[in-house]
Every structure is written in C-alpha cells, then in structure tokens.
Amino acid sequence: MLVNRGTLDGAGAADIEQALTETLADVLRVEQVTADSHFYDDLGADSMVMAQFCARVRKRPNLPSISIRDTYQYPTVGSLTGALALRSRTCVEPVPAPVQTAPPVGTAQYLFCGILQVLILLGYVSLAAFTLEQGIAWIVAGATPLGVYLRVVLAGGAGLLGVCALPVLAKWLLIGRWRPQRIRIWSLAYVRFWMVKTLVTLSPLVLFAGSPLYVFYLRALGAKIGHGVVIFSRHAPVCTDLLTIGDGTVIRKDAFLTCYRACAGWIQTGTVTLGRDVFIGEKSVLDIETSLGDGAQLGHTSSLHAGQTVPGRERWHGSPAQPGAADYRGIGQAGCAVGRRAAYTVLQLASLLLFYIPLAYGGIDLLLGEFPQFTEFLGPETTAFTSWSFYGTALVTSLVLFFGSALVGLIVVVTVPRVLNRFVKPDNVYPLYGIHYAAHRVITRLTNRKFFVALLGDSSYVVGYLRVLGYRLAPVVQTGANFGKQVKHETPYLVSVGSGTVIADGLSIVNADFSSTSFRVTRTAIGPRNFLGNDIVYPSQGRTGDNCLLATKVLVPIDGKVREGVGLLGSPSFEIPRTVERDSRFHHLATGDEQPRRLAAKNKHNARTIGWFLLSRWCYAFGLTMLGFWVMNLHDSWGAMAIALFSVLSLLFGVVHFALVERAATAFRGTQPTSCSLYEPDCWRRERFLKLTGHMHRVLNGTPLKGVAWRLLGVRLGRRLFDDGCTLAEKDMVTIGDDCTLSAGSSIQCHSLEDFALKSDRITIGSGCTVGIGALVHYGVTMGDGAVLAPDSFLMKGEEMPPNSRWGGNPAREMRDDNAGAAVVTSAAR
C-alpha cells in the first residue's frame, strides 16, 4: 500500500531543517550545527555516527525517514532538507505491508521435528555405512590385483550412482513436482522439504559445477534447462521444478537461485525464470518470483527481489537491481558442439572412476598393509583408550598424515598449476570443454585451496605465499595485513595488487570471462594504496585506480571514469569520502619511524597465532585418528554400525573441539567491543580468535542441532532458531531472540577492518526477525522484533531497524511491499 504524506511548504521545510540540525548536534555532542556544514569534511562524522543520526530521525514521527545513502548524497542539513522537500512533492512514500508471520510453534513440536531429523540422519548414515561395508567386503574378495582394481572401479561407479541417484529418487517420491506454496517451518511438510534440500545440496554432483554433468543432474531433478547452459555456482537449486533456464545462459559462481526463501516462520517456494542467453553475475541473488528476459544481464553482487523482472536485452545491476549500461558478458562465442560436451563429461567420469577412486582405495590399503600395527596393537576394545601404544600410534599417524598432507599439498599447489598454465594464454578465446578449459579448471581448484590462505592470512606471511602462487605484488609495502584469510581468484598468474593496498576477507577476483561456449583469462589489477572491505567481487574490468576505499559488499564499477582518491559504497556504488577525521586517528601508527618496530611485533604475534592454528587443526586430526582406530577395532564385532558410529562421533567431536578452541583463543574471557589500530595487541588477539574459529558442518543447517552448536560457541540465543546456513564471527557478541530465521549465505559480522583500524561492537537481533539469503549484518546493529532484512542486503554498522519494519538494499533502508516495490522499480525503469 502506498500513501502520500503531504508536501513540505516553506515553513514545514524550515521546521524540518531546524529539527535535523538539533538532532545532529545531539548525536555529535556539540552545541550547534549550521545548515551548510558538511557532515564528513567539516563535522568529522563517519558512517557509524550518521547511522545513529538516521536512527534518531526515524524515531521522530514529525520527521521524514532518511537513510545512510541520503547523508552521502546530500551531506549538509540544508541540501538534505531540500532533497526531502523535493521527494515529498514528487514521490509517494511506501507503507510496508505487514509480514505474514507463521503461527507460533510450541516447543514440543520443535523438539519432535528435531528428533525426527536426527533419526533420519542416523538412518542415512547407517544405510551409507552398510553399503560401504558390503562394497569393501566384495572388493577384498578379489583374487588378483587386476581383479581388485576392476572391483574398485565397479564398486566406485555403483556407489557414485547410488549417492547421486538418491536425491533424485527422494525428490520425486517425497515431493513429486514442486509448486509455489508456503511450508510451515518445523512441520511434517517441512521435514520432507528439509530431507530433499539436504540431499540435493550435499550431493557429490554439486562438485561438478561448470560441467554438463551438473546440468544433467538438475534436469533429472525437474529443472527446465535449455541447451548450452553453463552453471558455475555450487549453491544448487532446491525447488527445481520452479526453475526455467533458456538456451545459452551463463550463471557465475556463488550465485543463489534456490527457488525458495525462508521468512517469518515460513518456507516460501516460487519460480525463477531465465530466458535465452542470460548472464547472472558472481555472488548474485535471485529471490522467488523473479525473471530475466532473453539476452538480459544481472551484474556481479546484485539481486532481484521478489516480483522484479528484467526486460529482454537490458543490463541491470545493484541490490535491488536497476537498469545500467555496463556489459558484464565481455566475450563472444566459439565453436562448442554437443560432441565436445559429451566427451568432456565422459572423461570426467572416467578419470574419477578409473584413477581417483582406485588411488584413494589403494592409498588406504597400502597404509594398512605396510603398517599392520594400526589394527593389531589395540587389543580388546575395552582397553583401547587405556593403552599407551594406542595414543602413541595415533599421535605419530596424525602427525604424518596432517603435516605430510599439508607439505605435499603445498608442493602440488605451487608446481602443477604452473605447468598447466602454459596451456592457457591471456586474452585468447578458447572453446569450453577442451584441453584448455580442463587445464584452467584444475588451476582454479588447486590454487584456491582454503587451508594455506586461512593459515597465513591477516599476517605478513601471506604475501610470500601469494607471490609464490603467482600474484604480482612487487613492490610490496608490508602492512602486516595485506590480505585477509579468504581470498580467491580464477587464475593467480594474472593478478596484480599495488603497493600499500590492504584487503580484508572475502575478496573474489574475477579474471576469467565465460560465455556459453567459450572462455578467456584476463589480467586484473588493483591499484596501490587501496583498501578493500569484506565480500567484494573485483572483476578484470574494474574501474578503480589509486587510493580508493571499496566498502563491504560494494559493486565495483566496470564502466565510466576511473575512480581515484575516493571511497565507493553500495550496490550500485556511489562515491563517499576516502577517509574522515574519525577514521584517520590511527594512521600515525601505520607510518613513521616506529612503524617497523610495530610491524615486527605484529609479525611475532602472528607467527605464534599460526602455530596455534596448526596445533588446533592437528589436535582435530589427532582426535579423528583416535576415533578411527577405535572404530577399526570395533569393526569385527559391530560391522557396518562401527562405520556409522565413526560418522556420528566425528561430527560431534568437531563441534565440541572447535567450541573449546574458540573459547581458549580468548583465554575463556570472550570477545569485547573494541576500536584499535592494526598495530595494537587488541587487534592481534582478535585476529587470532578469528583465525582459530571453525566451520559449522552443513548437515546441521535447518535443524535444532544448529542452535545447540551456536550456544556451545557462545551465542546468546532464544528459542526455536531456524538457521539455514548463516555464518557468525564473534559468536559471544551476538544476541538472537526467539523464533528467528537466518537464511542460507547470510552473515552476522561483529567486526570490520577499516583503514588500519579494527572496530567491533555487539549485534542484537530481536525475536521473530528474518535475515535474507546472502545478506550481511554489520557490527553495532540492532534489529527490532519482527524486522525483515531482504536478500543480498547490507545492513550497515550502527543501524537500528524498528520493530516489524522491512529493509533491503545495499546499503539497506526501509522498503515497500515486495511486489509493489518491484512493480514501481520496473515501471520507473521503463
């Protein structure tokens, strides 16, 4: 519903201007603010201060609502008042439609659903263990080495077929065809949805993203996919019957088009329709009831909210998306016949069945054959954990396996891709599914191993690793935090980063272009003295130069002038000050004669942190090794149930182990709000904590077990949490109320690295709140009860969402009803 709140006459504008100046003076704690004082240049405010100002304004019923974006576009009270006056005369302001919250669920139903999910998981694990047991017994019965090899191939093929066919069978038996509907979370209908979702998203075929085999898998699940479609995203669609993709469409990695969303206690399913030759950018999100016409494009880090439609041949970007001129496709077609796709698929399966599976089985068999004491030293199972030889053998084995695999992995990562890189020349256009494409995909997989970047990130040592990997970083100005612990790329050999640039976590460098039939790799350069925030997709066409600040989740522009000496915020991005007085108070610690001494102290602390990281991961491997030996000893009497027991205990052990590691990282004192320099011990301790955090197993998503795990890690959590795949950093600084919904790919982050300064604060999420798919909630945020944050939104630091409000966008602001809003956006675009 839309209403007009009336226009502002001269007297009304004067009253609003006075009220705004009084509110701003109160927030800044100064006596007086003039109407022409620049918020950032003259008053020294930063985004946190202006977020507090916007929240104060929204709480006053006599003032129009403003957003953080308004304060950047109109950075004085006078210009802001004028913009509000113009908006009141030309626009009809939206009144958000109330969210239809699901009826409350009792604790008994919640627990019953959780118990049923646990029983289903145990049943699946038992079935898998029994199948594995029978397969191994049949393989061992082979009379000759050739016979054993052939049995391994046949058993591996049958196992792969079974694991991949199970999601398809479960979908058709439990669901049939998906249709647009609402499913009450924690109901029996939800249990069926969860079973299918878990099986579909955890299928091994998801690892074949970018292959025709992945497309075949989605078709078998009911998706209507045309010829020549290429899908690189491993976020598998769930409600596949509601997905339609036309011929020649390209979907880049990390994109979400799940055909469902979780909101206010409901699972809502809906259609996603893509025409022919559509392009979907990296990390983009398509909500339900969205569509793109033939030849349309949706840029990187963009989203379509429910009801939005992109007309054919148009290029849209932003969150929510709006028309733009940038061309994200950037590459023409090449010859790629059906035979080439079929041959590539056959070779993929052949290499898996004929080489990788036999290699894995042979390695285990060789290990047990050469060292029979692994199974002989234990004696009766009742004395396994009381035997010193048990611990000694497990200790040696875990040391060799953990550090040996790390060393071998490092050697492979820095050598094999360099050899394969000779087959892929920069700027050459190659057809898909040939030798060049296969080499490029192997390069991408090997050089993006997360372990080594997580080990060395947020320290000086990551620079050396990335240079060995292929990055061009010379001349290096070492800051001690040049790169975070999450960096990825298409190819490392075409990446260059300028001197003095600092990059936080989540950078994805897009230096390969794809069409439905071809690809090419291209050099990507990030300028000197830049600062890049979290979760940024940086394309090879990025139009940023020297001394830029790229804020968290910003959409990097690929057209127009080269931006230099400015900051960029939002999607689509707009210019903000490169730095403000409040953010520069730590800059003196990053320069001057004392900087080398501070950097050396940071390096020593980071070196110890790396040691603690290795120790914690090895302890995890040691624990799994002991469990494995114990289960091996039980195998003769328990059979397949011993294998199932290992699967369950290893999952539980992982949750408990990393909960203890995270708490020990802060000496069991927890994390606290802070604002400090990159060169102060408080920052180093926070880096240590973040490095030692573990990752939650995806099998817990959508179950009450996820809430139990969060409580163990320190989250102040209410009742009946539905978490479909959210990530939290500082768990003990997050408070979540009852009946909240956290969607897949969302993130709650209580800290930020901002131009040589670490800032963190608590986050409070009220009862009944929803955080949409791919949304990011930043530090210092408060979400009132019943608030809903739309998909792919960025809720900036310090924001306060009123109760029952609906916000969305990047940066997020109050939104109208989804369908009405989409209609207005589409109508305005046309």
PDB file of N, CA, C and O in Angstrom, residues 506-531:
ATOM      1  N   GLY A 506      37.207 -12.189   2.117  1.00  0.00           N
ATOM      2  CA  GLY A 506      36.114 -12.400   1.178  1.00  0.00           C
ATOM      3  C   GLY A 506      36.327 -11.832  -0.199  1.00  0.00           C
ATOM      4  O   GLY A 506      35.364 -11.732  -0.971  1.00  0.00           O
ATOM      5  N   LEU A 507      37.561 -11.463  -0.573  1.00  0.00           N
ATOM      6  CA  LEU A 507      37.800 -10.937  -1.918  1.00  0.00           C
ATOM      7  C   LEU A 507      37.728 -12.073  -2.936  1.00  0.00           C
ATOM      8  O   LEU A 507      38.330 -13.122  -2.766  1.00  0.00           O
ATOM      9  N   SER A 508      36.986 -11.836  -4.021  1.00  0.00           N
ATOM     10  CA  SER A 508      36.919 -12.783  -5.140  1.00  0.00           C
ATOM     11  C   SER A 508      37.316 -12.034  -6.406  1.00  0.00           C
ATOM     12  O   SER A 508      36.630 -11.099  -6.816  1.00  0.00           O
ATOM     13  N   ILE A 509      38.433 -12.431  -7.000  1.00  0.00           N
ATOM     14  CA  ILE A 509      38.959 -11.760  -8.184  1.00  0.00           C
ATOM     15  C   ILE A 509      38.455 -12.494  -9.423  1.00  0.00           C
ATOM     16  O   ILE A 509      38.746 -13.674  -9.627  1.00  0.00           O
ATOM     17  N   VAL A 510      37.693 -11.788 -10.236  1.00  0.00           N
ATOM     18  CA  VAL A 510      37.073 -12.386 -11.417  1.00  0.00           C
ATOM     19  C   VAL A 510      37.936 -12.046 -12.624  1.00  0.00           C
ATOM     20  O   VAL A 510      37.739 -11.025 -13.285  1.00  0.00           O
ATOM     21  N   ASN A 511      38.934 -12.880 -12.907  1.00  0.00           N
ATOM     22  CA  ASN A 511      39.804 -12.615 -14.053  1.00  0.00           C
ATOM     23  C   ASN A 511      39.667 -13.690 -15.126  1.00  0.00           C
ATOM     24  O   ASN A 511      40.615 -14.030 -15.818  1.00  0.00           O
ATOM     25  N   ALA A 512      38.448 -14.211 -15.266  1.00  0.00           N
ATOM     26  CA  ALA A 512      38.104 -15.090 -16.389  1.00  0.00           C
ATOM     27  C   ALA A 512      36.696 -14.727 -16.847  1.00  0.00           C
ATOM     28  O   ALA A 512      35.804 -14.486 -16.018  1.00  0.00           O
ATOM     29  N   ASP A 513      36.508 -14.652 -18.144  1.00  0.00           N
ATOM     30  CA  ASP A 513      35.201 -14.367 -18.736  1.00  0.00           C
ATOM     31  C   ASP A 513      34.676 -15.641 -19.389  1.00  0.00           C
ATOM     32  O   ASP A 513      35.433 -16.402 -20.000  1.00  0.00           O
ATOM     33  N   PHE A 514      33.353 -15.843 -19.285  1.00  0.00           N
ATOM     34  CA  PHE A 514      32.740 -17.045 -19.839  1.00  0.00           C
ATOM     35  C   PHE A 514      31.516 -16.675 -20.661  1.00  0.00           C
ATOM     36  O   PHE A 514      30.726 -15.805 -20.273  1.00  0.00           O
ATOM     37  N   SER A 515      31.361 -17.322 -21.790  1.00  0.00           N
ATOM     38  CA  SER A 515      30.087 -17.376 -22.489  1.00  0.00           C
ATOM     39  C   SER A 515      29.596 -18.812 -22.416  1.00  0.00           C
ATOM     40  O   SER A 515      30.220 -19.654 -21.759  1.00  0.00           O
ATOM     41  N   SER A 516      28.520 -19.114 -23.093  1.00  0.00           N
ATOM     42  CA  SER A 516      28.001 -20.485 -23.054  1.00  0.00           C
ATOM     43  C   SER A 516      28.851 -21.444 -23.867  1.00  0.00           C
ATOM     44  O   SER A 516      28.688 -22.668 -23.751  1.00  0.00           O
ATOM     45  N   THR A 517      29.793 -20.909 -24.661  1.00  0.00           N
ATOM     46  CA  THR A 517      30.624 -21.778 -25.496  1.00  0.00           C
ATOM     47  C   THR A 517      32.111 -21.491 -25.397  1.00  0.00           C
ATOM     48  O   THR A 517      32.914 -22.223 -25.976  1.00  0.00           O
ATOM     49  N   SER A 518      32.531 -20.440 -24.684  1.00  0.00           N
ATOM     50  CA  SER A 518      33.935 -20.044 -24.707  1.00  0.00           C
ATOM     51  C   SER A 518      34.356 -19.439 -23.380  1.00  0.00           C
ATOM     52  O   SER A 518      33.523 -19.114 -22.526  1.00  0.00           O
ATOM     53  N   PHE A 519      35.677 -19.262 -23.235  1.00  0.00           N
ATOM     54  CA  PHE A 519      36.212 -18.577 -22.063  1.00  0.00           C
ATOM     55  C   PHE A 519      37.555 -17.956 -22.428  1.00  0.00           C
ATOM     56  O   PHE A 519      38.195 -18.320 -23.423  1.00  0.00           O
ATOM     57  N   ARG A 520      37.984 -17.021 -21.591  1.00  0.00           N
ATOM     58  CA  ARG A 520      39.320 -16.447 -21.693  1.00  0.00           C
ATOM     59  C   ARG A 520      39.725 -15.934 -20.322  1.00  0.00           C
ATOM     60  O   ARG A 520      38.869 -15.615 -19.482  1.00  0.00           O
ATOM     61  N   VAL A 521      41.017 -15.875 -20.086  1.00  0.00           N
ATOM     62  CA  VAL A 521      41.551 -15.317 -18.846  1.00  0.00           C
ATOM     63  C   VAL A 521      42.168 -13.959 -19.159  1.00  0.00           C
ATOM     64  O   VAL A 521      42.743 -13.753 -20.224  1.00  0.00           O
ATOM     65  N   THR A 522      42.032 -13.031 -18.211  1.00  0.00           N
ATOM     66  CA  THR A 522      42.432 -11.644 -18.420  1.00  0.00           C
ATOM     67  C   THR A 522      43.106 -11.118 -17.168  1.00  0.00           C
ATOM     68  O   THR A 522      42.747 -11.502 -16.048  1.00  0.00           O
ATOM     69  N   ARG A 523      44.065 -10.230 -17.368  1.00  0.00           N
ATOM     70  CA  ARG A 523      44.771  -9.650 -16.234  1.00  0.00           C
ATOM     71  C   ARG A 523      43.852  -8.719 -15.446  1.00  0.00           C
ATOM     72  O   ARG A 523      43.070  -7.961 -16.015  1.00  0.00           O
ATOM     73  N   THR A 524      43.967  -8.797 -14.131  1.00  0.00           N
ATOM     74  CA  THR A 524      43.218  -7.939 -13.220  1.00  0.00           C
ATOM     75  C   THR A 524      44.197  -7.199 -12.332  1.00  0.00           C
ATOM     76  O   THR A 524      45.066  -7.815 -11.710  1.00  0.00           O
ATOM     77  N   ALA A 525      44.048  -5.876 -12.264  1.00  0.00           N
ATOM     78  CA  ALA A 525      44.968  -5.047 -11.475  1.00  0.00           C
ATOM     79  C   ALA A 525      44.179  -4.223 -10.466  1.00  0.00           C
ATOM     80  O   ALA A 525      43.229  -3.527 -10.826  1.00  0.00           O
ATOM     81  N   ILE A 526      44.578  -4.322  -9.215  1.00  0.00           N
ATOM     82  CA  ILE A 526      44.041  -3.494  -8.136  1.00  0.00           C
ATOM     83  C   ILE A 526      45.107  -2.467  -7.793  1.00  0.00           C
ATOM     84  O   ILE A 526      46.260  -2.817  -7.557  1.00  0.00           O
ATOM     85  N   GLY A 527      44.740  -1.209  -7.782  1.00  0.00           N
ATOM     86  CA  GLY A 527      45.704  -0.129  -7.658  1.00  0.00           C
ATOM     87  C   GLY A 527      46.382  -0.044  -6.308  1.00  0.00           C
ATOM     88  O   GLY A 527      45.999  -0.725  -5.348  1.00  0.00           O
ATOM     89  N   PRO A 528      47.384   0.809  -6.184  1.00  0.00           N
ATOM     90  CA  PRO A 528      48.102   0.995  -4.912  1.00  0.00           C
ATOM     91  C   PRO A 528      47.298   1.834  -3.919  1.00  0.00           C
ATOM     92  O   PRO A 528      46.410   2.596  -4.295  1.00  0.00           O
ATOM     93  N   ARG A 529      47.657   1.657  -2.659  1.00  0.00           N
ATOM     94  CA  ARG A 529      47.090   2.435  -1.542  1.00  0.00           C
ATOM     95  C   ARG A 529      45.569   2.356  -1.495  1.00  0.00           C
ATOM     96  O   ARG A 529      44.892   3.294  -1.107  1.00  0.00           O
ATOM     97  N   ASN A 530      45.037   1.215  -1.908  1.00  0.00           N
ATOM     98  CA  ASN A 530      43.604   0.955  -1.804  1.00  0.00           C
ATOM     99  C   ASN A 530      43.298   0.249  -0.483  1.00  0.00           C
ATOM    100  O   ASN A 530      44.177  -0.359   0.132  1.00  0.00           O
ATOM    101  N   PHE A 531      42.036   0.332  -0.083  1.00  0.00           N
ATOM    102  CA  PHE A 531      41.536  -0.510   0.993  1.00  0.00           C
ATOM    103  C   PHE A 531      40.259  -1.178   0.514  1.00  0.00           C
ATOM    104  O   PHE A 531      39.333  -0.511   0.054  1.00  0.00           O
TER     105      PHE A 531
END
